[in-house]
Amino acid sequence: MNPSGLEALIEALRCLPGIGPKSAQRLAYHLMQHDRAGAARLGDAIQHALQAIRHCQRCNTFTELDICERCASPRRDPSLLCVVETPVDMNMMEQTQAYQGLYYVLMGRISPMDGIGPRDLALERLLARASDGLVREVILATNYTNEGEATAHYIMAMLKARDINVTRIARGVPVGGELEYVDAGTLAQALRERKLLGSS
Amino acid sequence: MNPSGLEALIEALRCLPGIGPKSAQRLAYHLMQHDRAGAARLGDAIQHALQAIRHCQRCNTFTELDICERCASPRRDPSLLCVVETPVDMNMMEQTQAYQGLYYVLMGRISPMDGIGPRDLALERLLARASDGLVREVILATNYTNEGEATAHYIMAMLKARDINVTRIARGVPVGGELEYVDAGTLAQALRERKLLGSS
Ligand SMILES: [Zn+2]
Ligand SMILES: [Zn+2]
């Protein structure tokens, strides 16, 4: 019913989460009818990003370098390693201006409901990163959701055997809340009140 | 805060209607993290569609040809021209199997609220199409929404001066309803009960 190139576009748009067949058709019509310049930019941006964007070998965030600028900076404290779920969460931590250490970005969380287990997060990379001999404290800054808590507990158990203090940012983050939606002051408070884990 | 290639992708995704900055970032992260194959297909599909998809010179629908297959078919009745708002509406009409004439697809509707006037629909192309000497009846099958009604009235006035009968599909389509969501039987009925306009 649509020409094949348009059908292919509609089908391809369905790789976007939350876009069903009707929405995909509407988006495709919109692009072809009203915003060919935008579509061209989008096509170029996708192809450039696929070529340019990779994960930092140290902190796992998105970067166009082997080692991202933050990990390469001599001004950061290499004895502190803050574990967050996403690059957005890392940016939230930075905005508190209360942290000068380094990061590890999980790029997800343990979530049995979504079929995401510890193996999917490649936590052995975090273990290796935390075992570089410089890290003295791993600060777990995963969300205070069920999944974030489960992730923190799993990582805590994994690191407990090593000579590394594992702390958790304080529950200043509202229970069930996500870092992305918390103001910087609350988050700075939570960071200050972080507590030692695994020392019972 | 994001590497530039990722920022460019986030910005480019905002050409999709209904996608704000937060959604765009989430979509970009998803593509880069979880579906690079889908992203590659999407990038290719956009670029192919931009190159391949154009508007039929006769009916204005999307096509990869100069004149679409339907317009080029010798089995369609060239004395009937059905005006619809979108390619989806044209497909709805086809599914009634009650119509053997040709189409003109407006690719929109008059909508002052959205700043879309008659000029934006390039109605002079419809006028030229309807004045080919073969068309005897123009059937207005725009939606029975306020915008669709305004569009039908405008076209009726435009065509009234010519020696062309202008009809409107019957109001079997529920008032306020859109063709896309009407069953084929109702639409076939509305087509059969179309009434002559502009003969008062
Ligand atoms: Zn890094
Ligand atoms: Zn055509």
Coordinates of C-alpha atoms and ligand atoms in Angstrom, one line a residue:
Chain A
M1 CA 0.0 0.0 0.0
N2 CA 3.0 2.3 0.5
P3 CA 5.9 2.3 -1.9
S4 CA 8.6 0.0 -0.8
G5 CA 11.1 2.6 0.3
L6 CA 8.4 4.2 2.5
E7 CA 7.5 0.8 4.0
A8 CA 11.1 0.2 4.8
L9 CA 11.3 3.5 6.6
I10 CA 8.1 2.8 8.5
E11 CA 9.5 -0.6 9.5
A12 CA 12.9 0.9 10.5
L13 CA 11.3 3.5 12.7
R14 CA 9.9 0.8 14.8
C15 CA 13.4 0.2 16.3
L16 CA 12.6 3.3 18.4
P17 CA 11.1 2.2 21.8
G18 CA 7.4 3.1 22.1
I19 CA 6.8 3.5 18.4
G20 CA 4.1 1.1 17.1
P21 CA 3.0 0.6 13.4
K22 CA 0.6 3.5 13.3
S23 CA 3.0 6.0 15.0
A24 CA 5.8 4.8 12.7
Q25 CA 3.6 5.5 9.6
R26 CA 2.8 8.9 10.9
L27 CA 6.4 9.7 11.6
A28 CA 7.5 8.5 8.1
Y29 CA 4.7 10.6 6.4
H30 CA 5.7 13.6 8.5
L31 CA 9.4 13.3 7.5
M32 CA 8.7 12.7 3.8
Q33 CA 6.0 15.4 3.6
H34 CA 7.1 18.1 6.0
D35 CA 10.7 17.8 7.1
R36 CA 13.0 16.3 4.6
A37 CA 15.8 18.5 5.9
G38 CA 15.3 17.2 9.4
A39 CA 15.2 13.6 8.0
A40 CA 18.4 14.2 6.2
R41 CA 20.1 15.5 9.3
L42 CA 18.7 12.5 11.3
G43 CA 20.0 10.0 8.7
D44 CA 23.5 11.6 8.8
A45 CA 23.5 11.9 12.6
I46 CA 22.7 8.2 13.0
Q47 CA 25.4 7.1 10.6
H48 CA 28.0 9.5 12.1
A49 CA 27.1 8.4 15.7
L50 CA 27.3 4.7 14.8
Q51 CA 30.8 5.3 13.5
A52 CA 32.0 7.7 16.2
I53 CA 30.4 6.7 19.5
R54 CA 31.9 4.0 21.6
H55 CA 32.3 3.2 25.3
C56 CA 35.1 4.6 27.4
Q57 CA 37.5 1.8 28.2
R58 CA 37.7 3.0 31.8
C59 CA 34.3 4.4 32.9
N60 CA 32.1 2.8 30.2
T61 CA 30.3 6.0 29.3
F62 CA 29.7 7.1 25.7
T63 CA 32.7 8.8 24.2
E64 CA 34.4 9.4 20.9
L65 CA 37.8 8.6 22.4
D66 CA 39.3 5.4 23.8
I67 CA 39.5 7.0 27.2
C68 CA 37.0 9.8 27.9
E69 CA 38.2 13.3 28.9
R70 CA 37.1 12.9 32.5
C71 CA 38.9 9.6 33.0
A72 CA 42.0 11.1 31.4
S73 CA 41.9 14.3 33.6
P74 CA 44.8 14.6 36.2
R75 CA 42.5 16.8 38.4
R76 CA 40.2 13.9 39.4
D77 CA 40.8 11.9 42.5
P78 CA 41.6 8.3 41.4
S79 CA 41.0 6.8 44.8
L80 CA 37.2 7.4 44.5
L81 CA 35.1 5.5 42.0
C82 CA 31.4 6.4 41.8
V83 CA 29.1 3.8 40.2
V84 CA 26.0 5.1 38.4
E85 CA 23.4 3.5 36.1
T86 CA 23.5 5.9 33.2
P87 CA 25.5 8.9 31.7
V88 CA 22.6 11.1 32.7
D89 CA 23.1 10.1 36.3
M90 CA 26.8 10.8 36.0
N91 CA 25.9 14.3 34.8
M92 CA 23.6 14.8 37.7
M93 CA 26.4 13.9 40.1
E94 CA 28.7 16.4 38.3
Q95 CA 26.2 19.1 38.7
T96 CA 26.3 18.8 42.5
Q97 CA 30.0 20.0 42.3
A98 CA 30.4 17.9 45.4
Y99 CA 32.5 15.1 43.8
Q100 CA 35.9 15.1 42.4
G101 CA 36.5 11.4 41.9
L102 CA 36.1 9.1 38.9
Y103 CA 33.1 7.2 37.6
Y104 CA 31.9 3.8 36.4
V105 CA 28.7 3.9 34.3
L106 CA 26.8 0.6 34.3
M107 CA 24.7 1.5 31.3
G108 CA 21.8 -0.2 32.9
R109 CA 20.7 -2.0 36.1
I110 CA 20.0 -5.5 37.3
S111 CA 16.3 -6.0 36.4
P112 CA 15.0 -9.6 36.5
M113 CA 11.6 -8.3 35.2
D114 CA 13.3 -7.1 32.0
G115 CA 15.6 -10.2 31.9
I116 CA 18.7 -8.1 32.7
G117 CA 21.0 -10.0 35.0
P118 CA 24.5 -9.2 36.4
R119 CA 26.0 -10.8 33.3
D120 CA 24.3 -8.4 31.0
L121 CA 26.0 -5.5 32.8
A122 CA 29.5 -7.0 32.3
L123 CA 30.2 -6.4 36.0
E124 CA 33.6 -8.1 35.7
R125 CA 34.7 -4.9 33.9
L126 CA 33.7 -2.9 37.0
L127 CA 35.5 -5.4 39.2
A128 CA 38.7 -5.0 37.1
R129 CA 38.3 -1.2 37.1
A130 CA 37.9 -1.1 40.9
S131 CA 40.9 -3.4 41.4
D132 CA 43.4 -1.0 39.7
G133 CA 45.3 -0.5 43.0
L134 CA 44.3 3.2 43.2
V135 CA 40.7 2.9 44.0
R136 CA 40.1 3.0 47.8
E137 CA 36.4 3.6 47.9
V138 CA 33.6 2.6 45.5
I139 CA 30.6 4.9 46.0
L140 CA 27.4 3.2 44.8
A141 CA 25.1 5.8 43.3
T142 CA 22.6 3.6 41.6
N143 CA 18.9 4.7 41.9
Y144 CA 17.0 4.0 45.1
T145 CA 14.5 2.0 43.0
N146 CA 14.1 -1.8 43.6
E147 CA 16.4 -2.4 40.6
G148 CA 19.0 0.1 41.7
E149 CA 19.0 -1.3 45.2
A150 CA 19.4 -4.9 43.9
T151 CA 22.2 -3.7 41.7
A152 CA 23.9 -1.9 44.6
H153 CA 23.6 -5.0 46.8
Y154 CA 25.0 -7.3 44.0
I155 CA 28.0 -5.0 43.4
M156 CA 28.6 -4.6 47.2
A157 CA 28.8 -8.4 47.6
M158 CA 31.1 -8.6 44.6
L159 CA 33.5 -6.1 45.9
K160 CA 33.4 -7.0 49.6
A161 CA 36.1 -9.6 49.3
R162 CA 38.6 -7.0 48.0
D163 CA 40.4 -4.4 50.1
I164 CA 38.0 -1.7 48.9
N165 CA 35.5 0.3 51.0
V166 CA 32.1 0.2 49.4
T167 CA 29.7 3.0 50.3
R168 CA 26.2 3.9 49.3
I169 CA 24.9 7.5 48.8
A170 CA 22.5 8.3 51.6
R171 CA 18.8 7.7 51.2
G172 CA 18.3 11.5 50.7
V173 CA 17.1 10.4 47.3
P174 CA 13.4 9.8 47.7
V175 CA 12.6 6.1 47.9
G176 CA 11.4 5.0 44.5
G177 CA 12.9 8.1 43.0
E178 CA 15.4 8.4 40.2
L179 CA 18.5 10.6 40.2
E180 CA 17.6 12.2 37.0
Y181 CA 14.7 14.0 38.7
V182 CA 16.3 15.0 41.9
D183 CA 17.6 18.5 42.6
A184 CA 21.4 19.0 42.9
G185 CA 21.1 20.1 46.6
T186 CA 19.4 16.9 47.6
L187 CA 21.9 14.8 45.7
A188 CA 24.8 16.7 47.3
Q189 CA 23.4 15.9 50.7
A190 CA 23.0 12.3 49.8
L191 CA 26.6 12.2 48.7
R192 CA 27.9 13.7 51.9
E193 CA 25.9 11.3 54.0
R194 CA 27.0 8.2 52.1
K195 CA 27.5 5.3 54.5
L196 CA 29.9 2.4 54.6
L197 CA 28.5 -0.9 53.4
G198 CA 29.6 -4.5 54.1
S199 CA 31.4 -3.8 57.4
S200 CA 28.9 -5.5 59.7
Chain B
M1 CA 28.0 16.7 28.6
N2 CA 27.5 14.1 25.8
P3 CA 30.1 13.6 23.1
S4 CA 29.4 15.8 20.1
G5 CA 28.3 13.0 17.8
L6 CA 25.8 11.8 20.4
E7 CA 24.5 15.4 21.0
A8 CA 24.0 15.8 17.2
L9 CA 22.0 12.5 17.2
I10 CA 19.9 13.7 20.1
E11 CA 19.3 17.1 18.4
A12 CA 18.4 15.4 15.1
L13 CA 15.9 13.0 16.7
R14 CA 13.9 16.1 17.8
C15 CA 12.7 16.4 14.2
L16 CA 10.3 13.6 15.1
P17 CA 6.9 15.1 16.2
G18 CA 6.3 14.6 19.9
I19 CA 9.9 13.9 20.8
G20 CA 11.3 16.5 23.4
P21 CA 14.8 16.8 24.7
K22 CA 14.5 14.1 27.4
S23 CA 12.9 11.6 25.0
A24 CA 15.4 12.3 22.3
Q25 CA 18.3 11.6 24.7
R26 CA 16.6 8.3 25.8
L27 CA 16.1 7.2 22.2
A28 CA 19.7 8.1 21.3
Y29 CA 21.1 6.2 24.3
H30 CA 18.8 3.2 23.5
L31 CA 20.0 3.1 19.9
M32 CA 23.7 3.5 20.8
Q33 CA 23.6 1.0 23.7
H34 CA 21.0 -1.6 22.7
D35 CA 20.1 -1.5 19.0
R36 CA 23.0 -0.4 16.7
A37 CA 21.7 -2.8 14.0
G38 CA 18.3 -1.1 14.2
A39 CA 19.9 2.3 14.1
A40 CA 21.9 1.3 11.0
R41 CA 18.7 0.1 9.3
L42 CA 17.0 3.4 10.2
G43 CA 19.8 5.5 8.9
D44 CA 19.9 3.6 5.6
A45 CA 16.1 3.6 5.3
I46 CA 15.9 7.4 5.8
Q47 CA 18.5 8.1 3.2
H48 CA 17.0 5.7 0.8
A49 CA 13.5 7.1 1.3
L50 CA 14.8 10.7 0.8
Q51 CA 16.3 9.6 -2.5
A52 CA 13.4 7.4 -3.7
I53 CA 10.2 8.8 -2.4
R54 CA 8.5 11.7 -4.2
H55 CA 4.9 12.7 -5.0
C56 CA 2.9 11.3 -7.9
Q57 CA 2.6 14.0 -10.5
R58 CA -1.1 13.2 -10.9
C59 CA -2.6 12.2 -7.5
N60 CA 0.1 13.6 -5.2
T61 CA 0.5 10.5 -3.1
F62 CA 3.9 9.1 -2.1
T63 CA 5.4 7.0 -4.9
E64 CA 8.8 6.0 -6.3
L65 CA 7.6 6.7 -9.8
D66 CA 6.7 9.9 -11.7
I67 CA 3.1 8.6 -12.0
C68 CA 2.0 6.1 -9.5
E69 CA 0.7 2.6 -10.5
R70 CA -2.9 3.5 -9.7
C71 CA -2.9 6.7 -11.8
A72 CA -1.3 4.8 -14.6
S73 CA -3.8 1.9 -14.5
P74 CA -6.1 1.6 -17.6
R75 CA -8.6 -0.2 -15.4
R76 CA -9.6 2.9 -13.3
D77 CA -12.4 5.2 -14.3
P78 CA -10.8 8.6 -15.2
S79 CA -14.2 10.5 -15.0
L80 CA -14.2 10.1 -11.2
L81 CA -11.7 11.9 -8.9
C82 CA -11.9 11.3 -5.2
V83 CA -10.2 13.9 -3.0
V84 CA -8.8 12.6 0.3
E85 CA -6.6 14.1 3.0
T86 CA -3.9 11.4 3.3
P87 CA -2.5 8.2 1.7
V88 CA -4.0 6.3 4.6
D89 CA -7.5 7.6 3.7
M90 CA -6.9 6.6 0.1
N91 CA -6.1 3.1 1.3
M92 CA -9.3 3.1 3.4
M93 CA -11.3 4.0 0.3
E94 CA -9.6 1.2 -1.7
Q95 CA -10.5 -1.3 1.0
T96 CA -14.2 -0.6 0.5
Q97 CA -13.8 -2.1 -3.0
A98 CA -16.7 0.3 -3.9
Y99 CA -14.7 2.8 -5.9
Q100 CA -13.0 2.4 -9.3
G101 CA -12.1 6.0 -10.0
L102 CA -8.9 7.9 -9.4
Y103 CA -7.7 10.0 -6.5
Y104 CA -6.2 13.2 -5.5
V105 CA -4.3 13.2 -2.1
L106 CA -4.2 16.6 -0.4
M107 CA -1.4 15.6 2.0
G108 CA -3.1 17.6 4.6
R109 CA -6.2 19.7 5.3
I110 CA -7.0 23.4 5.8
S111 CA -6.4 24.1 9.5
P112 CA -6.2 27.8 10.5
M113 CA -5.3 26.6 14.1
D114 CA -2.2 25.0 12.7
G115 CA -1.5 27.9 10.3
I116 CA -2.3 25.7 7.3
G117 CA -4.3 27.6 4.6
P118 CA -5.4 26.7 1.1
R119 CA -2.1 27.9 -0.3
D120 CA -0.1 25.4 1.8
L121 CA -2.1 22.6 0.2
A122 CA -1.2 23.8 -3.3
L123 CA -4.9 23.4 -4.4
E124 CA -4.1 24.9 -7.8
R125 CA -2.6 21.5 -8.6
L126 CA -5.9 19.9 -7.7
L127 CA -7.7 22.4 -9.8
A128 CA -5.5 21.6 -12.8
R129 CA -5.9 17.9 -12.1
A130 CA -9.7 18.2 -12.0
S131 CA -9.7 20.2 -15.2
D132 CA -8.1 17.6 -17.4
G133 CA -11.2 17.3 -19.5
L134 CA -11.9 13.7 -18.4
V135 CA -13.0 14.3 -14.9
R136 CA -16.8 14.6 -14.6
E137 CA -17.2 14.3 -10.9
V138 CA -15.0 15.2 -8.0
I139 CA -15.9 13.3 -4.8
L140 CA -14.9 15.0 -1.7
A141 CA -13.8 12.4 0.9
T142 CA -12.1 14.6 3.4
N143 CA -12.8 13.8 7.0
Y144 CA -16.0 15.0 8.7
T145 CA -13.9 16.9 11.2
N146 CA -14.1 20.8 11.3
E147 CA -10.9 21.0 9.3
G148 CA -12.0 18.3 6.8
E149 CA -15.4 20.1 6.4
A150 CA -13.7 23.5 5.9
T151 CA -11.4 21.9 3.3
A152 CA -14.3 20.3 1.4
H153 CA -16.2 23.7 1.4
Y154 CA -13.2 25.5 0.1
I155 CA -12.6 23.0 -2.7
M156 CA -16.3 22.9 -3.6
A157 CA -16.2 26.7 -4.0
M158 CA -13.1 26.5 -6.1
L159 CA -14.5 23.9 -8.5
K160 CA -18.1 25.2 -8.7
A161 CA -17.2 27.6 -11.6
R162 CA -16.1 24.6 -13.7
D163 CA -18.3 22.2 -15.6
I164 CA -17.6 19.5 -12.9
N165 CA -20.0 18.0 -10.5
V166 CA -18.7 18.1 -6.9
T167 CA -20.1 15.5 -4.5
R168 CA -19.4 14.8 -0.8
I169 CA -19.4 11.4 0.7
A170 CA -22.4 11.0 2.9
R171 CA -22.3 11.7 6.6
G172 CA -22.2 8.0 7.3
V173 CA -18.8 8.8 8.7
P174 CA -19.5 9.7 12.4
V175 CA -19.3 13.4 13.0
G176 CA -15.9 14.3 14.4
G177 CA -14.6 10.9 13.1
E178 CA -11.7 10.2 10.9
L179 CA -11.7 7.9 8.0
E180 CA -8.7 6.0 9.3
Y181 CA -10.8 4.5 12.1
V182 CA -14.0 3.7 10.3
D183 CA -14.9 0.2 9.1
A184 CA -15.1 -0.5 5.4
G185 CA -18.8 -1.1 5.4
T186 CA -19.7 2.3 6.9
L187 CA -17.3 3.9 4.4
A188 CA -18.8 2.0 1.5
Q189 CA -22.3 3.3 2.6
A190 CA -21.0 6.8 2.8
L191 CA -19.6 6.6 -0.7
R192 CA -22.9 5.2 -2.1
E193 CA -24.9 8.0 -0.5
R194 CA -22.6 10.8 -1.6
K195 CA -24.6 13.9 -2.5
L196 CA -24.2 16.7 -5.1
L197 CA -22.9 19.9 -3.8
G198 CA -23.1 23.5 -5.2
S199 CA -26.3 22.9 -7.1
S200 CA -28.6 25.0 -4.8
Ligands
ZN1 ZN 35.8 7.5 31.0
ZN2 ZN -0.9 8.8 -8.6

